[in-house]
Coordinates of C-alpha atoms in Angstrom, one line a residue:
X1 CA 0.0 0.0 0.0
X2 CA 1.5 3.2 -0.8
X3 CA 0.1 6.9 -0.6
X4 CA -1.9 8.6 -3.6
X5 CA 1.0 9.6 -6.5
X6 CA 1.6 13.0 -6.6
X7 CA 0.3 13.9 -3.3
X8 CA 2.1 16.3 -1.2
X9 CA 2.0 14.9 2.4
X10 CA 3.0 17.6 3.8
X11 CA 0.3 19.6 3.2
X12 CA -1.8 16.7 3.5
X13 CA -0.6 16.6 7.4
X14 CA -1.2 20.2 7.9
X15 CA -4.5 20.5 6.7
X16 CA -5.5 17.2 8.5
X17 CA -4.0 19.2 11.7
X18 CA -5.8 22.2 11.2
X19 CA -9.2 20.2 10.6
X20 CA -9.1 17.9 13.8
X21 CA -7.9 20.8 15.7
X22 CA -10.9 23.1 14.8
X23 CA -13.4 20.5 15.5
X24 CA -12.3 18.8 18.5
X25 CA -12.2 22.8 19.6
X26 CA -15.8 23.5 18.9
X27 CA -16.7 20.5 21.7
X28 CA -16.1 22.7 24.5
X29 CA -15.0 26.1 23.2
X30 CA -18.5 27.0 24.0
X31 CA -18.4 25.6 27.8
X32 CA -17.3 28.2 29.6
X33 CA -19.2 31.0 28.1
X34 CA -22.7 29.2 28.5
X35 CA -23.4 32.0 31.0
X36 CA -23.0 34.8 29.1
X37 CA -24.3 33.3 25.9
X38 CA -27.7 32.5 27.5
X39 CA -27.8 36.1 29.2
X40 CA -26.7 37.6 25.4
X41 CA -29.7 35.7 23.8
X42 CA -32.3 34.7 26.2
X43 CA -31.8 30.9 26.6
X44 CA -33.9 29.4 29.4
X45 CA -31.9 26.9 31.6
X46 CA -33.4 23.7 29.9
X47 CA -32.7 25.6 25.9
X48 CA -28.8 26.6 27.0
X49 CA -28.3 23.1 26.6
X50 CA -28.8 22.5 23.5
X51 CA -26.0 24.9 22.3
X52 CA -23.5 21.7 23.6
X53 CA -25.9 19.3 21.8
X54 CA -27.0 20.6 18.7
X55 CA -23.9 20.2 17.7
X56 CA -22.8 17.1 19.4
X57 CA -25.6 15.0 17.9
X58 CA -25.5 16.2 14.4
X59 CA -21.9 15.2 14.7
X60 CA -22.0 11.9 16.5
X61 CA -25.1 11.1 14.6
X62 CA -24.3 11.6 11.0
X63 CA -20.3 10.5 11.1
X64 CA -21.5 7.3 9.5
X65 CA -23.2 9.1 6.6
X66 CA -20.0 11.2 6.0
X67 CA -17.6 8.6 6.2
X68 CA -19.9 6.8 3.5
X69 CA -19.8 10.0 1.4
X70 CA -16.3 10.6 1.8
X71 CA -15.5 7.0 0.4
X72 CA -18.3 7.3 -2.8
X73 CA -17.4 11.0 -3.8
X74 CA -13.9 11.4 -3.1
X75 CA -12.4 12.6 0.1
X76 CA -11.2 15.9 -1.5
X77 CA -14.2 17.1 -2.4
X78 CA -15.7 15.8 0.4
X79 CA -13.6 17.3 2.8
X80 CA -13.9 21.1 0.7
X81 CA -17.4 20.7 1.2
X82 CA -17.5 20.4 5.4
X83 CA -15.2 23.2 5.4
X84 CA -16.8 25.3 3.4
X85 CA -20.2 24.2 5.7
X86 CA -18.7 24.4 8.7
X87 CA -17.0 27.9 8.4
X88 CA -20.0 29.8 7.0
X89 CA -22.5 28.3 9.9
X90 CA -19.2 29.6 12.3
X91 CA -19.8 33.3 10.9
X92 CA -23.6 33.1 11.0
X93 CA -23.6 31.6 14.3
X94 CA -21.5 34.3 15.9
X95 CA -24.4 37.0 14.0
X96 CA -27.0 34.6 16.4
X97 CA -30.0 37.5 17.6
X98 CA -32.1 34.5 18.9
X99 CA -31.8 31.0 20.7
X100 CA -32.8 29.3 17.8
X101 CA -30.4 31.2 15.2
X102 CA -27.5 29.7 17.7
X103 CA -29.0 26.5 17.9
X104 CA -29.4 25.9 14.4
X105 CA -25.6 27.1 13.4
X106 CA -24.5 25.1 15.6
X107 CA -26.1 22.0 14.0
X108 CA -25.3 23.0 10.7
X109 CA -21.6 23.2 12.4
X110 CA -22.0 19.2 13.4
X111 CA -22.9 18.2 9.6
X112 CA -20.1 19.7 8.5
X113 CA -18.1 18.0 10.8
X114 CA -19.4 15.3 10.1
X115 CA -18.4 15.3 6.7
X116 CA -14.8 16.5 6.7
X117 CA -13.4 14.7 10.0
X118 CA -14.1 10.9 8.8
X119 CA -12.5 12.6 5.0
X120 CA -9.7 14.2 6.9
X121 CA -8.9 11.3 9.0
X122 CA -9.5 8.4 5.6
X123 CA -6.9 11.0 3.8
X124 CA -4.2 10.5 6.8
X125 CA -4.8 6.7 6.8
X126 CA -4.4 6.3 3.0
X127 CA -1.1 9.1 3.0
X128 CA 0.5 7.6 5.6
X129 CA -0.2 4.0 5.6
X130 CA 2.9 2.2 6.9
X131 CA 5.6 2.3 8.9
X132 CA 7.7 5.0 11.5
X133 CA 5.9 7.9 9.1
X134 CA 2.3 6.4 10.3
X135 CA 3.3 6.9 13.8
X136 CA 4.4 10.0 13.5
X137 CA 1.7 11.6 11.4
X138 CA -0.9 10.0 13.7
X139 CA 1.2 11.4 17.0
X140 CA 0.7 14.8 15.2
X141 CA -2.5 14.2 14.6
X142 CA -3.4 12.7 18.0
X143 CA -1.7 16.3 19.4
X144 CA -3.9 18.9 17.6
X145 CA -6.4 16.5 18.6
X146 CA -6.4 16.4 21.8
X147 CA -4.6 20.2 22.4
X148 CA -8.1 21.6 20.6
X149 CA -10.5 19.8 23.0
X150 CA -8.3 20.6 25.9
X151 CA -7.6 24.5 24.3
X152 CA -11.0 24.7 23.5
X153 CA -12.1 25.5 27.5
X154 CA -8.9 27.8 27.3
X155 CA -9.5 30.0 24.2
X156 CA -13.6 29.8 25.0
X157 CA -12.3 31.4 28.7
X158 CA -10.4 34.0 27.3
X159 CA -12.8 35.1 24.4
X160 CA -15.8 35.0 26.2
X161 CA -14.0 37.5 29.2
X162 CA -11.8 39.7 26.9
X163 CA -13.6 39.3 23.4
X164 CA -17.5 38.9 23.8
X165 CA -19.3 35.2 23.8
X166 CA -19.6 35.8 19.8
X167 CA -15.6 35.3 18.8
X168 CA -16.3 31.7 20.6
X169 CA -18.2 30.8 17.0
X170 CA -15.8 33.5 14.7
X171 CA -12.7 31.8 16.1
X172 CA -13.3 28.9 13.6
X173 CA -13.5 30.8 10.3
X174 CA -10.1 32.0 9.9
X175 CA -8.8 28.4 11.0
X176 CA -11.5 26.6 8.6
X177 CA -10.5 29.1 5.4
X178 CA -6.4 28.1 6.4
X179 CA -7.6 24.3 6.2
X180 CA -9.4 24.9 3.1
X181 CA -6.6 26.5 1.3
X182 CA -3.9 23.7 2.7
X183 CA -6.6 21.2 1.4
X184 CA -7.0 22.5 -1.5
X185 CA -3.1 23.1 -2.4
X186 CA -1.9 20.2 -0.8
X187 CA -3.9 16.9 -0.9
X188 CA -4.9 15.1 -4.2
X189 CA -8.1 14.2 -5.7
X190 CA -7.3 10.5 -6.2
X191 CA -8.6 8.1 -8.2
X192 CA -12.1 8.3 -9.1
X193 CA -14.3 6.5 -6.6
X194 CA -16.3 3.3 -7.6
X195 CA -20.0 3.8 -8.1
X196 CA -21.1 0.6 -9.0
X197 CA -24.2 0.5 -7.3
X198 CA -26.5 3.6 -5.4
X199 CA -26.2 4.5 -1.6
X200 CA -28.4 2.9 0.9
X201 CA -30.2 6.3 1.4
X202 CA -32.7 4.1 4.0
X203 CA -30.0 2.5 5.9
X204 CA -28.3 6.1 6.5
X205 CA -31.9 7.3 7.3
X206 CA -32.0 4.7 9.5
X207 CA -29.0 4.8 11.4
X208 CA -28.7 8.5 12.1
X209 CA -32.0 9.0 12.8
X210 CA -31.3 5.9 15.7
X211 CA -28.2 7.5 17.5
X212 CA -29.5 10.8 17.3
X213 CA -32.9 9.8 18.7
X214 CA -31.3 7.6 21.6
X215 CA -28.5 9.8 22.7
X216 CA -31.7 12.8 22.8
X217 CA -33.4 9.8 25.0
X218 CA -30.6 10.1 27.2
X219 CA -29.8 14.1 27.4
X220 CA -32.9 14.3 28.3
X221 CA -33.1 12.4 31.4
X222 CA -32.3 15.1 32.9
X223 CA -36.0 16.6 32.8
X224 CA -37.8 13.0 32.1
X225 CA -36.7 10.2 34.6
X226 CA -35.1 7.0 32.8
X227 CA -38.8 5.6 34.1
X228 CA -40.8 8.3 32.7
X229 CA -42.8 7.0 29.1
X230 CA -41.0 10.0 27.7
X231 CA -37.7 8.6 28.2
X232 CA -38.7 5.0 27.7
X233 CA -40.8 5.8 24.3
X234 CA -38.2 7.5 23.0
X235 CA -35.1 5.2 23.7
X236 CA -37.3 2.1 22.5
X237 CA -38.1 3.6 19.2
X238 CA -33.9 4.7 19.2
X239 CA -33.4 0.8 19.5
X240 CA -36.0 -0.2 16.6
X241 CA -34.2 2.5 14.4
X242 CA -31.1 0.9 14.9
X243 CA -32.0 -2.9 14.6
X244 CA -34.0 -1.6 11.4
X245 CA -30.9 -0.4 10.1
X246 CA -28.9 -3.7 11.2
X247 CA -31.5 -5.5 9.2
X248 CA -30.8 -3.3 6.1
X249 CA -27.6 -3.3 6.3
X250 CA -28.0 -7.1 6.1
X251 CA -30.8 -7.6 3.1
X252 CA -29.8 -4.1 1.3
X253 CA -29.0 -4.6 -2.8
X254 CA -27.6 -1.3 -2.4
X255 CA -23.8 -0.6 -1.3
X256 CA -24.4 -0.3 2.6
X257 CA -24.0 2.6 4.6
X258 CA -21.6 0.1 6.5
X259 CA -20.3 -3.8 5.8
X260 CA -20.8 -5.6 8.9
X261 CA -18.4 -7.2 7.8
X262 CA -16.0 -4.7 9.5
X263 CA -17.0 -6.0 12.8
X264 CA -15.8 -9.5 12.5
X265 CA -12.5 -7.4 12.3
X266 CA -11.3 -7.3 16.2
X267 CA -9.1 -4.3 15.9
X268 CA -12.2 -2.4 14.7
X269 CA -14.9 -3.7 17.3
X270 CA -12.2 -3.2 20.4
X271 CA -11.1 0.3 19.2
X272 CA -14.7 1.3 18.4
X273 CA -15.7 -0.1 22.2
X274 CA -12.6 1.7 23.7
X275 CA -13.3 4.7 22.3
X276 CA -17.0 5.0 23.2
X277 CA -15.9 4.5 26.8
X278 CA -12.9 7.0 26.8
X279 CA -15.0 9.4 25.3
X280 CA -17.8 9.0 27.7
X281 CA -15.2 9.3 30.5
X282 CA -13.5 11.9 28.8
X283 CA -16.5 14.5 28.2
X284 CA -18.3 13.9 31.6
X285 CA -14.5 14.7 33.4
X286 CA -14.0 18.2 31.4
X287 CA -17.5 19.0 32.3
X288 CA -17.2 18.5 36.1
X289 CA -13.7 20.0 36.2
X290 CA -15.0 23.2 34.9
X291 CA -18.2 24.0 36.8
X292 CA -15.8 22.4 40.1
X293 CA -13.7 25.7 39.6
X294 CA -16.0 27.4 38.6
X295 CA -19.2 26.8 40.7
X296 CA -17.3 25.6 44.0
X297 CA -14.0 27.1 44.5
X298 CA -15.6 30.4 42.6
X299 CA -12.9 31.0 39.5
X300 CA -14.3 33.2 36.8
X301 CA -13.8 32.4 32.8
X302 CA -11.0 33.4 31.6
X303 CA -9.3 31.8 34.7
X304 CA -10.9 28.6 34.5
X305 CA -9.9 28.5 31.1
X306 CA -6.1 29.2 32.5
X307 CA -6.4 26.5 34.6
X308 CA -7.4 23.8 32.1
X309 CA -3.6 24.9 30.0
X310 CA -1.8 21.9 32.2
X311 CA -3.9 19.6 31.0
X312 CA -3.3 20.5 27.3
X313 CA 0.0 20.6 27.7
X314 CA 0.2 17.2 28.9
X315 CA -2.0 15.7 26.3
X316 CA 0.2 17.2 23.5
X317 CA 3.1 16.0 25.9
X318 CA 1.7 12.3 25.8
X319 CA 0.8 12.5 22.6
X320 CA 4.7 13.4 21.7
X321 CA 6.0 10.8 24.0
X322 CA 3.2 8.1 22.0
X323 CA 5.6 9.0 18.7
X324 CA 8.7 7.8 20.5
X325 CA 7.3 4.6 22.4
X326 CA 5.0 4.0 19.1
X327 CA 8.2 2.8 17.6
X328 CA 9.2 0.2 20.3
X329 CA 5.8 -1.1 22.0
X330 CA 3.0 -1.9 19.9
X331 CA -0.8 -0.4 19.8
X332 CA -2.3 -2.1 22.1
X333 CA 0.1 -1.9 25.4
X334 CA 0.2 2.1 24.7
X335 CA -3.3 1.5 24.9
X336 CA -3.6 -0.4 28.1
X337 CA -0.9 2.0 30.0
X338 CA -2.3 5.1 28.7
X339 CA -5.8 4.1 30.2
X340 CA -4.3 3.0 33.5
X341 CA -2.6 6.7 33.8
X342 CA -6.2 8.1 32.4
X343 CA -7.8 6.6 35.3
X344 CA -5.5 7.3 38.0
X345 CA -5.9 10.9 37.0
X346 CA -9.8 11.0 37.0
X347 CA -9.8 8.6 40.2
X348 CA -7.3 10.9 41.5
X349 CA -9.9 14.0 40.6
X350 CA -12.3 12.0 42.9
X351 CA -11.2 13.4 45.7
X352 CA -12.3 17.0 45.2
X353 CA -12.3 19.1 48.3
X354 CA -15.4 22.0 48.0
X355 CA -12.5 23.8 50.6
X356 CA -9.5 22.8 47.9
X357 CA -7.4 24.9 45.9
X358 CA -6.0 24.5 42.1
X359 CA -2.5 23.2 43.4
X360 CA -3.9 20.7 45.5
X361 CA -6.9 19.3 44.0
X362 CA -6.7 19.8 40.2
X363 CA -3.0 20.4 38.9
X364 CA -1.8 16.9 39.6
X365 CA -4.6 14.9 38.7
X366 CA -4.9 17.0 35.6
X367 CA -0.9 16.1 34.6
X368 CA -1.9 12.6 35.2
X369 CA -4.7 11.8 33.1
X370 CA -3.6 14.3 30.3
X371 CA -0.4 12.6 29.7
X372 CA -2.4 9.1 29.7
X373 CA -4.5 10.4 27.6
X374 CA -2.1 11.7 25.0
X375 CA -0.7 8.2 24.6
X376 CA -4.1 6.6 23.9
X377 CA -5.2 8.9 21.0
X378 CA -2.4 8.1 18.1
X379 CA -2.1 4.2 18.9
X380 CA -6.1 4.4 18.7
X381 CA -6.6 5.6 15.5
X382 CA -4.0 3.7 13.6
X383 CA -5.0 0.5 15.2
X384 CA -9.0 1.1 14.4
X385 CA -8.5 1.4 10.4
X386 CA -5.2 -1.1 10.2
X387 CA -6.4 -4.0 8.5
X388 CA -9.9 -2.8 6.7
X389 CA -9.6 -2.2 3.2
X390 CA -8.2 1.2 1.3
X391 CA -12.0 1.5 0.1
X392 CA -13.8 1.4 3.1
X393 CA -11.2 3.7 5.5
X394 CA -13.6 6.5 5.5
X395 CA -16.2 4.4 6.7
X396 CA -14.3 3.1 9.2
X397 CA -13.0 6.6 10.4
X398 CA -16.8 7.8 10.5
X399 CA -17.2 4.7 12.6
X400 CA -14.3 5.7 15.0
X401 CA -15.5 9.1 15.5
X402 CA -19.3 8.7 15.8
X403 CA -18.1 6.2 18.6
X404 CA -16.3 9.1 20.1
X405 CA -18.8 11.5 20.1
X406 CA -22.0 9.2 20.7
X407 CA -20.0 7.8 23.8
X408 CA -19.1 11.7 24.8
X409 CA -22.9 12.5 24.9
X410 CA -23.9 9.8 26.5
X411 CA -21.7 9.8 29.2
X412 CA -22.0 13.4 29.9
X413 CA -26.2 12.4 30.5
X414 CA -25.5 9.6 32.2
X415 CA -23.5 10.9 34.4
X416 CA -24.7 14.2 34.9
X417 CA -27.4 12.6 35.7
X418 CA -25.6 10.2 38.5
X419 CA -24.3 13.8 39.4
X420 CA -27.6 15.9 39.9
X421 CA -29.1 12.7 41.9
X422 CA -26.0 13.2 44.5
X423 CA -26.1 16.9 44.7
X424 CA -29.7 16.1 45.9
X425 CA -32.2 19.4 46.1
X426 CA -30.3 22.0 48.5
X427 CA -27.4 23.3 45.9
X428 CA -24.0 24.5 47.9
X429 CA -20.7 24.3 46.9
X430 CA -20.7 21.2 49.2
X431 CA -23.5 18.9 47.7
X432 CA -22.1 20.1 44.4
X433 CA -18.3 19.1 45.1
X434 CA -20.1 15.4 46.1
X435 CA -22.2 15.5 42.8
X436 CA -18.9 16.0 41.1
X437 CA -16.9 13.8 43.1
X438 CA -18.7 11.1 42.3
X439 CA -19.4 11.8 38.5
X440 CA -15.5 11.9 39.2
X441 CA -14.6 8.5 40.4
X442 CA -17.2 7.0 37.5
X443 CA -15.2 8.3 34.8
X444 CA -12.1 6.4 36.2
X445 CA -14.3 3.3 36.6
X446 CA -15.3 3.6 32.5
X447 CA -11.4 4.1 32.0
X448 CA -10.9 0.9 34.0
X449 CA -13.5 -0.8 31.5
X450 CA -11.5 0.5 28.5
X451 CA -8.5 -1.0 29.6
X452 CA -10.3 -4.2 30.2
X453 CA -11.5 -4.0 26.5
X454 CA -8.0 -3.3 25.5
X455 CA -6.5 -6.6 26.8
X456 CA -9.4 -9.0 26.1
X457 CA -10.4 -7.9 22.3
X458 CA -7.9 -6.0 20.6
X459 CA -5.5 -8.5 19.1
X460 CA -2.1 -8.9 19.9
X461 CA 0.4 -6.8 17.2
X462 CA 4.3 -6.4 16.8
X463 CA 5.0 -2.2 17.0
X464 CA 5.9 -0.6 13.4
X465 CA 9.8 -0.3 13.8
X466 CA 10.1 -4.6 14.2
X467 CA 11.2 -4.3 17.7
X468 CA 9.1 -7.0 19.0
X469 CA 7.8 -7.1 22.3
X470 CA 7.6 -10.4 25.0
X471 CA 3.8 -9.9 25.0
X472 CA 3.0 -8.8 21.8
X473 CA 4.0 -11.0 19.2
X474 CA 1.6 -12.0 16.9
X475 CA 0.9 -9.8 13.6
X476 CA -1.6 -8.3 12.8
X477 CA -4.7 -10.0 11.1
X478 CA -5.7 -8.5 8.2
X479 CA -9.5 -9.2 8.5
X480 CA -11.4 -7.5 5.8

């Protein structure tokens, strides 16, 4: 397998950089200015929400339908068009006059993420696809990753205090009009793609429609108990829309939205199931760590924001440190250490004080899982589309990322949820710090979990440079 002739990987890199960065940014830029955004525009406490969520479940819900695209109609083109989408519902959104002008950018900002993550990530696989080069370009890419959702509570700080709530949305278009020109310069069109037969336009019905309808199910249990017929309505019509689309998938004389055959593949069923829990573990642990400073010890935005620059530092530190290890231990036991570390951190995190201090409670729990973190991300990635064919690595980065992001918002429900129940009806900063706690120490159990997943279904591999290790010998099957 070699990379597209005539394509300047270089470029290719940057753009792919810029891209991840900007949307793994646009996860929690928003966080911290929530406050001000909802007294800017009206938002009632229940509508705020949904400024996090319109854009998480357009995301997490149509990544399958992007990778798809990005595969059929070329991952150029495709990849043009998200930016393109995603920078001009940036500029409209930070124009917003009413809730629903916000709301609705900031879905239009998911499909277009939607579309050019899976294409930017298929276009890394397919430039880089063996070797100590892999490593490193997925290291870079696991960096601007992971700095942009860690920066994102930074920059959103900062903007929101010095700038207006506003530059929180205009941020993204000068970094989505750098992408598109690095996209456009640098990355190839490749060969045409095969269109032997037309999309399964039902089955992508089917399947966005189901993850966006039960990750709503479970946001919302937050005003509709998991017992209510609300919640229970919804999710049960969420599970028929998915085994509809399982069934579709199976029968379809159409090219599916997805070959289960993908998941008879272990490296892709054990990455996919690692990454929903890390990014369930993940969202919930940013949430709680900001309202910790900011609704218990009493730390404003900008230096909240501040605060959270350790732990982006040591994600892009891990993720550095991933490169160098990446050539001597394989996938997987980066995997299992950096989940271990992870979960110390957010266990560590556990034992929030409502009468602690930065230095004590969140500075060395936040070096901890951070650099854990960092050395997950790379090794993830590359494990999840090694061994599934060139024509099907969009799909299965769409598949990789709608894991992320469906796990990220169902996790931050769940335990949100688990949170509110602890804090209990009288709200002070000590029933709070116990909500949080606890949301705290759950986050380290799903880490635990991951790890678990790591050892028992991802299959043993040999790390890219040859240097075998003692426990990881076997190659790498290449299921397809």
């Amino acid at each position: 397998m070699v990379s597209e002739p005539g394509a300047r990987p270089g470029l290719t890199l940057a753009a792919v950089a810029v891209v991840q960065f900007m949307v793994s940014l646009d996860l929690s830029v928003v966080n911290v200015g929530l406050p001000q955004i909802a007294a800017g525009l009206g938002f009632g406490a229940v509508g705020l929400t949904w400024v996090i969520h319109a854009y998480a479940l357009t995301f997490g819900g149509l990544l399958l339908l992007g990778g798809k695209a990005a595969d059929r109609y070329g991952r150029k083109r495709v990849l043009l068009f998200g930016l393109g989408l995603f920078g001009l519902a940036s500029l409209v959104g930070g124009f917003a006059q009413e809730p629903g002008h916000l709301v609705a950018a900031r879905a239009v900002q998911g499909i277009g993420a939607a579309a050019l993550a899976p294409a930017a990530l298929a276009l890394l696989t397919t430039t880089f696809p063996t070797g100590r080069a892999r490593v490193r370009a997925f290291g870079i890419w696991s960096a601007t990753n992971a700095a942009g959702g860690a920066l994102g509570v930074l920059i959103g700080g900062l903007l929101t205090e010095y700038a207006g709530w506003r530059w929180v949305m205009f941020v993204n278009v000068p970094m989505a009009a750098c992408a598109l020109a690095l996209a456009w310069r640098g990355v190839t069109a490749g060969p045409p793609p095969a269109r032997s037969s037309r999309p399964d336009v039902l089955g992508a019905v089917l399947a966005t429609a189901g993850m966006t309808l039960l990750v709503f199910g479970v946001v919302r249990t937050d005003q509709y108990p998991w017992t209510s017929p609300v919640t229970v309505t919804t999710l049960a019509v969420a599970a028929a829309l998915l085994v509809a689309f399982v069934h579709v998938e199976r029968t379809t004389t159409r090219e599916p939205l997805i070959r289960l055959g993908l998941f008879a593949n272990r490296s892709v069923v054990g990455a996919n199931a690692y990454n929903l829990l890390v990014g369930a573990a993940l969202a919930a642990a940013f949430y709680f760590v900001s309202l910790y400073l900011q609704r218990v010890l009493g730390t404003g935005p900008a230096l909240t924001g501040l605060m959270f620059l350790p732990l982006a530092l040591g994600v892009v530190a891990g993720s550095v440190l991933a490169i160098k290890l990446g050539y001597r231990l394989a996938p997987r036991t980066l995997l299992v250490i950096g989940g271990l570390l992870t979960g110390t951190g957010f266990a560590w995190f556990g034992l929030i004080s409502p009468d602690g201090t930065f230095t004590t409670d969140v500075l060395g729990p936040s070096i901890v899982a951070s650099v854990g973190f960092g050395l997950c991300l790379g090794p993830l990635v590359s494990i999840a589309t090694t061994g599934v064919a060139r024509h099907e690595s969009g799909t299965a980065s769409g598949l990789l990322n709608s894991s992320r992001q469906i796990g990220a918002s169902l996790g931050l429900a769940v335990l949100g949820t688990v949170a509110h129940h602890r804090t209990g009806p009288t709200v002070t900063p000590e029933t709070l710090n116990d909500g949080y706690a606890l949301g705290l120490t759950l986050s380290a159990a799903l880490l635990v979990a991951a790890v678990l997943v790591a050892l028992t279904v991802l299959p043993r591999t040999s790390p890219p440079s040859g240097a075998v290790q003692s426990d990881d010998r076997d190659p790498l099957p290449a299921r397809d």
